[in-house]
Coordinates of C-alpha atoms in Angstrom, one line a residue:
M129 CA 0.0 0.0 0.0
I130 CA 1.6 3.3 -1.1
G131 CA 0.1 6.1 0.9
S132 CA -1.9 6.3 4.1
G133 CA -4.3 9.2 3.4
G134 CA -7.9 9.3 2.3
G135 CA -7.9 6.1 0.4
G136 CA -4.8 4.1 1.4
A137 CA -5.7 3.7 5.1
V138 CA -9.2 2.6 4.1
V139 CA -7.9 -0.2 1.9
A140 CA -5.4 -1.3 4.5
K141 CA -8.1 -1.6 7.2
E142 CA -10.5 -3.5 4.8
L143 CA -7.8 -5.9 3.7
G144 CA -6.5 -6.4 7.3
E145 CA -10.0 -7.3 8.5
R146 CA -10.1 -10.0 5.7
G147 CA -6.9 -11.6 7.0
L148 CA -4.4 -10.2 4.5
K149 CA -0.9 -9.0 5.6
V150 CA -0.5 -5.4 4.5
L151 CA 2.5 -3.1 4.6
V152 CA 1.7 0.6 4.2
L153 CA 4.5 2.8 2.9
E154 CA 4.2 6.5 3.9
A155 CA 6.6 9.1 2.7
G156 CA 6.2 11.4 5.7
P157 CA 6.3 11.3 9.5
W158 CA 3.9 9.5 12.0
Y159 CA 2.6 11.9 14.6
G160 CA 1.1 10.7 17.8
N161 CA 3.0 7.4 18.0
A162 CA 5.3 6.4 20.9
R163 CA 7.7 4.7 18.5
W164 CA 8.4 8.2 17.0
P165 CA 8.5 10.5 20.1
A166 CA 10.3 13.2 18.1
P167 CA 9.4 12.4 14.5
N168 CA 10.9 15.6 13.0
D169 CA 14.2 15.2 14.8
S170 CA 15.2 11.6 14.4
P171 CA 14.3 8.5 12.3
G172 CA 12.7 6.6 15.2
A173 CA 11.6 3.1 14.6
R174 CA 11.4 1.3 11.2
F175 CA 7.7 0.6 11.3
G176 CA 4.7 0.4 13.6
A177 CA 2.0 -2.2 14.0
E178 CA 0.7 -1.9 17.5
P179 CA -2.5 0.1 18.4
S180 CA -1.0 0.5 21.9
D181 CA 1.7 2.8 20.5
L182 CA -0.8 5.4 19.6
H183 CA -0.3 8.2 22.1
I184 CA -2.7 11.1 22.6
G185 CA -0.2 13.1 24.7
L186 CA 2.3 13.1 21.9
L187 CA -0.4 14.0 19.4
R188 CA -1.5 17.0 21.5
E189 CA 2.1 18.1 21.8
Q190 CA 2.8 17.7 18.1
F191 CA -0.5 19.0 16.7
N192 CA -0.4 22.4 18.4
K193 CA -2.5 25.5 17.5
R194 CA 0.5 27.6 16.4
E195 CA -0.4 28.4 12.8
D196 CA 3.1 29.0 11.4
D197 CA 4.5 25.9 13.1
M198 CA 1.8 23.7 11.5
N199 CA 1.2 25.5 8.2
N200 CA 4.4 27.1 7.1
L201 CA 4.9 26.1 3.4
I202 CA 8.6 25.6 3.8
A203 CA 9.1 24.1 7.3
G204 CA 5.6 23.5 8.7
K205 CA 4.8 20.1 10.2
L206 CA 2.1 19.5 7.7
R207 CA 4.0 20.5 4.5
W208 CA 4.6 18.2 1.6
G209 CA 8.2 17.2 2.5
P210 CA 10.4 14.9 4.6
S211 CA 10.1 14.4 8.3
D212 CA 13.3 16.4 8.9
R213 CA 12.0 20.0 8.8
G214 CA 15.6 21.2 8.3
R215 CA 15.4 19.8 4.7
P216 CA 13.5 21.6 1.9
P217 CA 10.0 20.5 0.9
W218 CA 9.6 18.2 -2.1
F219 CA 9.5 20.2 -5.2
R220 CA 6.5 20.3 -7.7
N221 CA 6.9 22.3 -10.9
V222 CA 3.6 24.1 -11.3
R223 CA 3.5 25.8 -14.7
G224 CA 3.0 29.5 -14.3
G225 CA 3.6 29.2 -10.5
G226 CA 1.1 28.1 -7.8
F227 CA 0.6 26.2 -4.7
V228 CA -0.5 22.5 -4.1
W229 CA -2.0 22.0 -0.6
Q230 CA -1.0 18.5 0.3
N231 CA 0.5 16.9 3.4
S232 CA 3.0 14.1 3.9
G233 CA 2.7 11.8 6.9
V234 CA 0.5 9.1 8.2
G235 CA -3.0 10.3 7.5
G236 CA -1.9 12.0 4.3
T237 CA -3.6 15.2 3.4
T238 CA -6.5 14.4 5.7
Q239 CA -4.3 15.8 8.4
S240 CA -5.3 19.2 7.1
Y241 CA -9.0 18.4 7.3
L242 CA -12.3 20.2 7.3
A243 CA -13.8 16.7 7.5
N244 CA -16.5 17.6 4.9
S245 CA -17.9 14.3 3.7
P246 CA -20.6 14.8 1.1
R247 CA -21.5 12.2 -1.5
A248 CA -21.0 12.9 -5.2
Y249 CA -24.0 14.3 -7.0
P250 CA -25.9 11.4 -8.6
S251 CA -26.2 13.4 -11.8
S252 CA -22.4 13.6 -12.1
V253 CA -22.0 9.8 -11.9
D254 CA -25.0 8.3 -13.8
G255 CA -24.4 8.4 -17.5
A256 CA -20.8 9.4 -17.1
W257 CA -19.0 6.9 -14.8
P258 CA -18.6 3.3 -15.9
I259 CA -20.6 2.3 -12.8
P260 CA -24.0 3.7 -11.7
Y261 CA -24.5 5.8 -8.6
R262 CA -26.7 3.2 -6.9
E263 CA -23.7 0.8 -6.9
L264 CA -21.7 3.3 -4.8
I265 CA -24.4 3.8 -2.1
P266 CA -23.6 0.7 0.1
Y267 CA -20.0 1.7 0.1
Y268 CA -20.8 5.3 1.0
E269 CA -22.9 3.9 3.8
Q270 CA -20.1 1.7 5.1
A271 CA -17.6 4.6 5.1
E272 CA -20.1 6.9 6.8
R273 CA -20.7 4.3 9.6
T274 CA -17.0 3.7 10.1
L275 CA -15.8 7.3 10.3
P276 CA -18.7 8.2 11.4
V277 CA -20.4 11.0 9.3
A278 CA -23.2 13.1 10.6
F279 CA -24.8 16.5 9.9
A280 CA -23.0 19.4 11.5
P281 CA -24.5 21.2 14.5
T282 CA -25.6 24.8 14.1
T283 CA -23.6 27.6 15.7
S284 CA -23.9 31.4 15.0
K285 CA -22.1 31.3 11.6
E286 CA -24.4 28.5 10.3
E287 CA -27.5 30.3 11.5
L288 CA -26.4 33.4 9.7
F289 CA -25.7 31.4 6.5
Y290 CA -29.1 29.7 6.6
F291 CA -30.8 33.1 7.2
G292 CA -29.2 34.5 4.0
A293 CA -29.9 31.3 2.0
R294 CA -33.6 31.4 2.9
K295 CA -33.9 35.1 2.1
A296 CA -32.2 34.4 -1.3
G297 CA -34.9 31.8 -2.1
W298 CA -33.1 28.5 -1.5
R299 CA -34.8 25.6 0.1
L300 CA -33.6 23.1 2.8
I301 CA -32.5 19.7 1.4
P302 CA -31.6 17.5 4.5
T303 CA -30.5 14.5 2.5
L304 CA -27.2 12.7 1.5
D305 CA -28.2 12.0 -2.1
V306 CA -28.6 15.5 -3.6
T307 CA -30.6 15.7 -6.8
G308 CA -31.6 19.3 -6.7
P309 CA -30.4 22.7 -5.5
G310 CA -30.6 23.9 -1.9
Y311 CA -28.9 24.4 1.4
R312 CA -28.3 21.9 4.2
P313 CA -26.1 21.2 7.2
Q314 CA -22.7 19.9 6.1
P315 CA -22.2 16.1 6.5
N316 CA -19.0 15.9 8.4
A317 CA -16.7 13.2 9.7
I318 CA -16.7 14.7 13.2
L319 CA -17.9 13.2 16.4
P320 CA -20.9 15.0 18.0
P321 CA -20.3 17.5 20.8
N322 CA -19.8 16.0 24.3
P323 CA -23.1 16.2 26.2
R324 CA -21.4 18.3 28.9
F325 CA -20.3 20.9 26.3
A326 CA -22.4 23.6 27.8
D327 CA -21.7 22.6 31.5
P328 CA -20.2 25.6 33.2
D329 CA -18.4 23.3 35.7
V330 CA -16.4 21.7 32.8
S331 CA -13.5 23.8 31.7
T332 CA -12.5 24.1 28.0
E333 CA -9.2 22.3 28.7
R334 CA -11.0 19.4 30.5
L335 CA -13.5 19.2 27.7
S336 CA -10.8 18.8 25.1
H337 CA -9.7 15.6 26.9
M338 CA -13.2 14.2 26.7
E339 CA -14.8 12.4 23.8
G340 CA -16.7 14.6 21.4
C341 CA -16.3 17.8 19.3
T342 CA -15.4 20.9 21.3
L343 CA -16.7 23.1 18.4
A344 CA -13.3 24.7 18.0
G345 CA -13.7 25.0 14.3
H346 CA -10.3 26.5 13.8
C347 CA -8.5 23.2 14.4
I348 CA -8.2 22.5 10.6
N349 CA -4.6 21.3 11.0
G350 CA -4.4 18.1 13.0
C351 CA -7.2 18.2 15.6
P352 CA -5.9 16.8 18.9
H353 CA -9.1 16.9 20.9
G354 CA -10.2 13.6 22.5
P355 CA -9.4 11.1 25.2
S356 CA -7.3 8.8 22.9
V357 CA -5.9 8.9 19.4
D358 CA -8.7 6.6 18.0
R359 CA -11.4 8.9 19.6
V360 CA -10.1 12.3 18.4
A361 CA -13.2 14.3 17.3
K362 CA -12.2 15.2 13.7
R363 CA -11.9 11.9 11.9
S364 CA -8.8 12.1 9.7
T365 CA -7.6 8.7 8.6
L366 CA -4.8 9.1 11.1
V367 CA -7.3 8.8 14.0
S368 CA -10.0 6.7 12.3
Y369 CA -8.9 4.1 9.7
V370 CA -5.3 3.8 10.8
P371 CA -6.2 2.6 14.4
L372 CA -8.8 0.3 13.0
A373 CA -6.2 -1.1 10.5
L374 CA -3.6 -1.7 13.3
R375 CA -6.3 -3.4 15.4
T376 CA -6.6 -6.2 12.8
G377 CA -3.1 -7.4 13.7
N378 CA -2.4 -7.7 10.0
V379 CA -1.3 -4.2 9.1
A380 CA 2.1 -2.5 9.6
I381 CA 2.9 1.1 8.6
R382 CA 6.3 2.3 7.6
P383 CA 6.7 6.1 7.7
N384 CA 9.7 7.9 6.0
A385 CA 9.4 5.5 3.1
F386 CA 9.1 7.1 -0.3
A387 CA 8.1 4.8 -3.2
T388 CA 10.2 5.5 -6.3
R389 CA 9.4 2.6 -8.6
I390 CA 6.8 -0.1 -9.2
L391 CA 8.5 -3.4 -9.8
T392 CA 7.0 -5.7 -12.5
E393 CA 7.5 -8.9 -14.3
A394 CA 6.2 -10.7 -17.4
H395 CA 3.8 -13.5 -16.5
P396 CA 2.7 -16.2 -19.0
S397 CA -1.0 -15.8 -18.3
E398 CA -1.4 -12.4 -16.7
G399 CA 1.0 -10.4 -18.9
Q400 CA 2.8 -7.6 -17.1
R401 CA 2.1 -7.6 -13.4
A402 CA 3.2 -5.8 -10.4
I403 CA 5.4 -7.7 -7.9
G404 CA 6.6 -5.0 -5.5
V405 CA 7.9 -1.5 -4.9
R406 CA 11.3 0.2 -4.7
V407 CA 11.5 2.3 -1.5
R408 CA 13.8 5.1 -0.4
D409 CA 14.3 5.8 3.3
T410 CA 13.9 9.6 3.5
W411 CA 16.3 9.8 6.5
T412 CA 19.2 7.6 5.3
G413 CA 18.7 7.7 1.5
E414 CA 19.0 3.9 1.4
T415 CA 16.8 2.1 -1.1
E416 CA 15.4 -1.5 -1.1
D417 CA 13.0 -3.6 -3.0
V418 CA 9.8 -4.8 -1.2
R419 CA 8.0 -7.7 -2.8
A420 CA 4.2 -8.1 -2.6
R421 CA 1.4 -10.1 -4.3
V422 CA -0.5 -7.0 -5.0
V423 CA 0.4 -3.3 -5.0
V424 CA -2.0 -0.5 -4.4
M425 CA -1.1 3.1 -5.2
A426 CA -2.9 5.7 -3.0
A427 CA -0.3 8.4 -3.3
G428 CA -2.6 11.1 -4.6
A429 CA -3.5 12.7 -7.9
I430 CA 0.1 14.0 -8.4
E431 CA 2.3 11.2 -7.0
S432 CA 0.4 8.2 -8.4
P433 CA 0.8 9.2 -12.0
R434 CA 4.4 10.4 -11.3
L435 CA 5.2 7.0 -9.9
W436 CA 3.7 5.3 -12.9
L437 CA 5.7 7.4 -15.3
N438 CA 8.9 7.1 -13.4
S439 CA 8.5 3.3 -13.3
G440 CA 8.5 2.9 -17.0
L441 CA 5.0 1.3 -17.0
P442 CA 3.2 0.9 -20.3
R443 CA 2.3 4.1 -22.1
N444 CA -1.3 5.3 -21.7
R445 CA -2.3 8.7 -23.0
W446 CA -4.6 9.2 -20.0
V447 CA -2.0 8.5 -17.3
G448 CA -1.6 11.9 -15.5
K449 CA -4.1 13.6 -17.8
G450 CA -7.6 15.0 -17.1
L451 CA -6.7 16.8 -13.9
C452 CA -9.7 18.3 -12.2
N453 CA -9.1 21.0 -9.6
H454 CA -12.6 22.3 -8.6
Y455 CA -11.8 25.8 -9.8
L456 CA -12.0 27.4 -6.4
D457 CA -12.7 30.8 -5.0
W458 CA -13.4 32.5 -1.7
V459 CA -16.0 35.3 -0.8
T460 CA -16.1 37.1 2.6
G461 CA -18.9 39.3 3.9
M462 CA -18.7 41.8 6.8
F463 CA -21.6 42.6 9.0
T464 CA -22.4 45.3 11.6
E465 CA -22.9 44.3 15.2
R466 CA -26.3 45.8 15.1
E467 CA -27.4 43.7 12.2
L468 CA -26.0 40.5 13.9
L469 CA -27.9 41.4 17.1
S470 CA -31.2 41.5 15.2
I471 CA -30.5 38.2 13.5
L472 CA -28.6 36.1 16.0
G473 CA -29.1 37.9 19.3
S474 CA -25.4 38.3 19.5
P475 CA -23.1 41.0 18.1
S476 CA -20.6 38.4 16.7
A477 CA -20.8 35.7 14.1
N478 CA -17.7 34.1 15.6
P479 CA -16.4 32.3 12.5
F480 CA -13.9 30.3 14.7
A481 CA -16.7 28.5 16.6
G482 CA -18.4 25.3 15.4
H483 CA -17.3 23.0 12.7
T484 CA -14.7 24.4 10.3
S485 CA -17.4 24.1 7.7
G486 CA -20.8 23.4 9.1
A487 CA -23.2 24.3 6.3
R488 CA -23.3 24.1 2.5
L489 CA -25.3 25.0 -0.6
D490 CA -25.5 22.4 -3.4
V491 CA -26.3 23.4 -7.0
P492 CA -25.9 20.2 -9.2
G493 CA -24.6 21.3 -12.5
L494 CA -22.6 24.2 -11.1
G495 CA -20.9 22.9 -7.9
S496 CA -21.3 23.9 -4.2
L497 CA -20.7 26.6 -1.6
L498 CA -19.1 25.8 1.7
L499 CA -19.5 28.0 4.8
T500 CA -16.0 28.1 6.2
G501 CA -14.7 29.5 9.5
L502 CA -11.0 29.5 9.9
S503 CA -8.5 30.9 12.5
P504 CA -7.4 34.5 11.9
G505 CA -4.1 33.7 10.2
L506 CA -5.7 31.3 7.6
T507 CA -8.6 33.7 7.2
A508 CA -6.2 36.6 6.3
T509 CA -4.3 34.4 3.9
L510 CA -7.3 32.8 2.1
S511 CA -9.6 35.9 2.1
F512 CA -7.1 38.6 1.4
G513 CA -3.7 37.2 0.5
I514 CA -4.2 35.1 -2.6
T515 CA -5.6 36.5 -5.9
E516 CA -5.3 37.0 -9.6
P517 CA -6.5 39.9 -11.7
G518 CA -10.2 40.3 -12.5
G519 CA -13.5 39.9 -10.6
L520 CA -17.1 40.9 -10.4
P521 CA -18.0 44.6 -10.5
G522 CA -19.4 46.2 -7.4
I523 CA -17.6 44.2 -4.8
G524 CA -14.1 44.4 -3.3
R525 CA -11.6 41.9 -4.8
G526 CA -8.0 40.8 -4.7
R527 CA -5.3 41.2 -2.2
A528 CA -5.7 43.4 0.9
V529 CA -2.7 44.8 2.7
G530 CA -1.8 47.5 5.2
P531 CA -4.7 49.5 6.7
E532 CA -7.3 47.7 4.5
L533 CA -6.2 44.3 5.8
Q534 CA -6.1 45.6 9.4
Y535 CA -9.7 47.0 8.8
W536 CA -11.0 43.7 7.8
M537 CA -9.2 41.6 10.4
E538 CA -10.3 43.9 13.2
R539 CA -13.8 42.9 12.2
Y540 CA -13.0 39.2 11.9
R541 CA -15.6 38.2 14.5
T542 CA -18.4 39.9 12.5
S543 CA -17.3 38.3 9.2
L544 CA -18.6 35.2 7.3
S545 CA -16.6 33.4 4.6
I546 CA -17.8 31.1 1.8
A547 CA -15.6 28.8 -0.2
V548 CA -16.7 28.3 -3.8
I549 CA -16.2 24.8 -5.3
A550 CA -17.0 24.8 -9.0
D551 CA -17.7 21.6 -10.9
D552 CA -14.8 20.9 -13.2
E553 CA -14.3 18.7 -16.2
P554 CA -11.4 16.4 -17.3
D555 CA -9.4 18.0 -20.0
P556 CA -6.4 16.1 -21.5
R557 CA -4.5 19.3 -21.7
N558 CA -4.5 19.5 -17.9
G559 CA -2.5 17.1 -15.8
I560 CA 0.8 15.6 -14.6
E561 CA 3.9 14.7 -16.5
V562 CA 7.5 14.3 -15.4
D563 CA 10.2 16.8 -16.0
P564 CA 12.9 15.4 -18.4
R565 CA 15.5 17.8 -17.1
M566 CA 14.9 18.1 -13.4
E567 CA 15.2 15.3 -10.8
D568 CA 15.1 15.1 -7.0
E569 CA 16.2 12.3 -4.8
H570 CA 13.1 10.3 -5.9
G571 CA 13.4 10.7 -9.7
P572 CA 12.1 13.2 -12.3
V573 CA 9.9 15.7 -10.5
P574 CA 6.2 16.2 -11.4
V575 CA 5.2 19.0 -13.7
I576 CA 1.6 20.2 -13.1
A577 CA -0.5 22.0 -15.7
Y578 CA -4.0 23.3 -15.1
V579 CA -6.1 25.8 -17.0
P580 CA -9.8 25.9 -16.2
T581 CA -12.1 25.1 -19.1
P582 CA -14.7 27.7 -20.3
R583 CA -17.4 25.6 -18.5
S584 CA -15.4 25.6 -15.3
R585 CA -15.0 29.4 -15.5
R586 CA -18.7 29.9 -16.1
N587 CA -19.5 27.6 -13.1
R588 CA -17.3 29.5 -10.8
E589 CA -18.6 32.9 -11.8
A590 CA -22.2 31.7 -11.3
L591 CA -21.4 30.3 -7.9
V592 CA -19.6 33.5 -6.8
G593 CA -22.7 35.4 -7.8
V594 CA -24.8 33.1 -5.6
A595 CA -22.4 33.5 -2.6
V596 CA -22.4 37.3 -2.9
D597 CA -26.3 37.3 -3.1
I598 CA -26.5 35.1 0.1
L599 CA -24.2 37.4 2.0
R600 CA -26.0 40.5 0.9
K601 CA -29.4 39.0 1.6
A602 CA -28.1 38.1 5.1
G603 CA -27.2 41.8 5.7
A604 CA -23.5 42.1 4.8
V605 CA -22.5 45.7 4.5
Q606 CA -19.3 44.8 2.6
V607 CA -18.4 41.8 0.4
H608 CA -14.9 40.9 -0.7
R609 CA -13.9 38.3 -3.3
A610 CA -10.5 36.8 -3.2
N611 CA -10.5 35.7 -6.9
W612 CA -8.2 32.8 -6.3
P613 CA -5.9 31.8 -9.2
A614 CA -6.4 28.5 -10.9
S615 CA -3.0 27.4 -9.6
L616 CA -4.2 27.1 -6.0
M617 CA -4.8 23.3 -5.9
I618 CA -6.7 21.6 -3.1
H619 CA -9.2 19.2 -4.6
M620 CA -7.2 17.3 -7.3
E621 CA -8.8 14.4 -9.1
S622 CA -9.1 12.3 -12.2
T623 CA -5.4 11.9 -13.3
M624 CA -5.7 8.0 -13.4
R625 CA -9.3 7.8 -14.5
M626 CA -11.6 4.8 -14.1
G627 CA -12.4 3.5 -17.6
H628 CA -9.2 4.9 -19.1
V629 CA -6.3 3.9 -16.8
V630 CA -8.0 1.5 -14.3
D631 CA -11.1 -0.7 -14.6
V632 CA -14.2 -0.3 -12.4
D633 CA -12.5 -2.2 -9.7
G634 CA -9.5 0.0 -9.6
E635 CA -7.0 -2.4 -11.3
A636 CA -4.7 -1.0 -14.0
Y637 CA -5.6 -2.2 -17.5
Q638 CA -2.0 -2.6 -18.6
T639 CA -0.4 -3.9 -15.4
K640 CA -2.2 -6.6 -13.4
R641 CA -2.1 -6.7 -9.6
L642 CA -1.6 -2.9 -9.6
Y643 CA -4.5 -0.9 -8.1
I644 CA -5.3 2.7 -7.6
A645 CA -7.2 3.9 -4.5
D646 CA -7.1 7.7 -4.4
N647 CA -8.8 10.7 -5.9
S648 CA -6.9 10.1 -9.2
M649 CA -9.3 7.3 -10.2
H650 CA -12.4 9.5 -10.2
Y651 CA -13.9 9.7 -13.6
N652 CA -14.7 13.4 -13.2
A653 CA -15.0 16.1 -10.6
I654 CA -18.1 14.4 -9.0
G655 CA -20.2 17.5 -9.5
G656 CA -18.1 19.9 -7.5
V657 CA -18.2 18.5 -3.9
N658 CA -15.4 17.5 -1.5
P659 CA -13.8 14.3 -3.0
T660 CA -12.6 12.4 0.2
L661 CA -15.8 10.4 1.0
T662 CA -16.1 9.2 -2.6
T663 CA -12.5 8.1 -2.6
Q664 CA -13.1 6.2 0.7
A665 CA -16.3 4.6 -0.7
L666 CA -14.4 3.5 -3.8
A667 CA -11.5 2.2 -1.6
V668 CA -13.9 0.0 0.4
R669 CA -15.2 -1.4 -3.0
T670 CA -11.7 -1.8 -4.4
A671 CA -10.6 -3.8 -1.3
E672 CA -13.6 -6.1 -1.7
K673 CA -12.9 -6.7 -5.4
L674 CA -9.2 -7.1 -4.9
V675 CA -9.7 -9.9 -2.3
G676 CA -12.3 -11.6 -4.5
K677 CA -9.9 -11.7 -7.5
Y678 CA -6.5 -12.6 -6.0
F679 CA -7.1 -13.9 -2.5
Q680 CA -10.2 -16.1 -2.8

């Protein structure tokens, strides 16, 4: 298993429960494990396989609330890079410049996690994917039970969002299978609040050691709240599927192990098939070959095609191509205390309280809007620090600096931010290839190209208009659009598409016993919703099919 993020840890748990021995290779560190008490300072152990080594005290110490310590793009704990923070991050060549928001480490990019877990829109699957939507439903249900997934509670910011959505004419759709437009609570992989949440005799610190969400929505990066690692409130795979996988007694995880090549052989009846992986130790630089009966790539929509291309696997014109990126944007409204008092009975919207994203608006055919409340540092960055030229007339847009930024951030508690997630479409001009002239220690580096299609641009502009209308209908006195560049990449999908590179079970057409279990196998952008739950549902299905074919 290559990768322990949204898909890899799911497959490992499912295979382990079926009695298979699984080795998970993870390029980054393992936080919250006693075998790696200082994972950024020394190599620690070689691998871990014991649930008893999971250590909530270490996780609390390592996943702190210091934004720069966690999020710094060069040396932050949750960057895409080696465990040793004194070394540079791993390089990606983004054409035209840009930023790819991914994490290395056990738990993968789910370590930076809103925990939003909506299903794909049925209309984006039926008639497009090689499998019908109804076939995904039992696998969605299994992942939702395991995590678990539930509708988010309502705090002040959600109440304000619902107020604006109703005044703008949208209806409530409290369902998981969305077939028409409307607003609803966000389905999130977050444990419900502790019953003693509002008890004045229970301190905030004591509550954070108890089971259940503390409604500290600003803990996007590595939530440490809970009595034990496996009962941390925000259910990244680090705290959900990884403990369950270890509990099977059949799964071992090896951090600091970067896969550099898929090993293959010619077989008389199967043709070319995968037989193992070449691995590089990111601390020592040593390499070794690890043999396996089946190899599953779950390294993400960039590294999975990069690994295919660097391994000299058969040429396929869709490997790395068709990148979808949910052409994203960000809109922020500012309210007066008087207006908030009349709506909420409070002078503040308090964007930092509640789930990071506790409400959404779904518009199949266009995409979705996510109410999002982040800590002040990330709010300043995403609302006012990232932009490209252009925008809607009549609203503020672009980068805010100096007195203007100070003006907005002084009113942070009376603001409301909405993330725009536009439905995207696979285009073979977008995607991943490897640089023939530039290598790092793991081989030729990935080159990332993405230009939104005309349809993606229209979708985003329409959704930005909806977001602005909701904020204004809610009473916002000022609205600011970030106008994010296309090169800000968060939801990356479809670079190893089902029906083109892999079959409906996730197995590569041209290399048997090689499977894909990450966002890259999505056939399209699933309508413009967060991709993680769909990847997890497919991972459950892939594990089932893999066992049935090779381990009967």
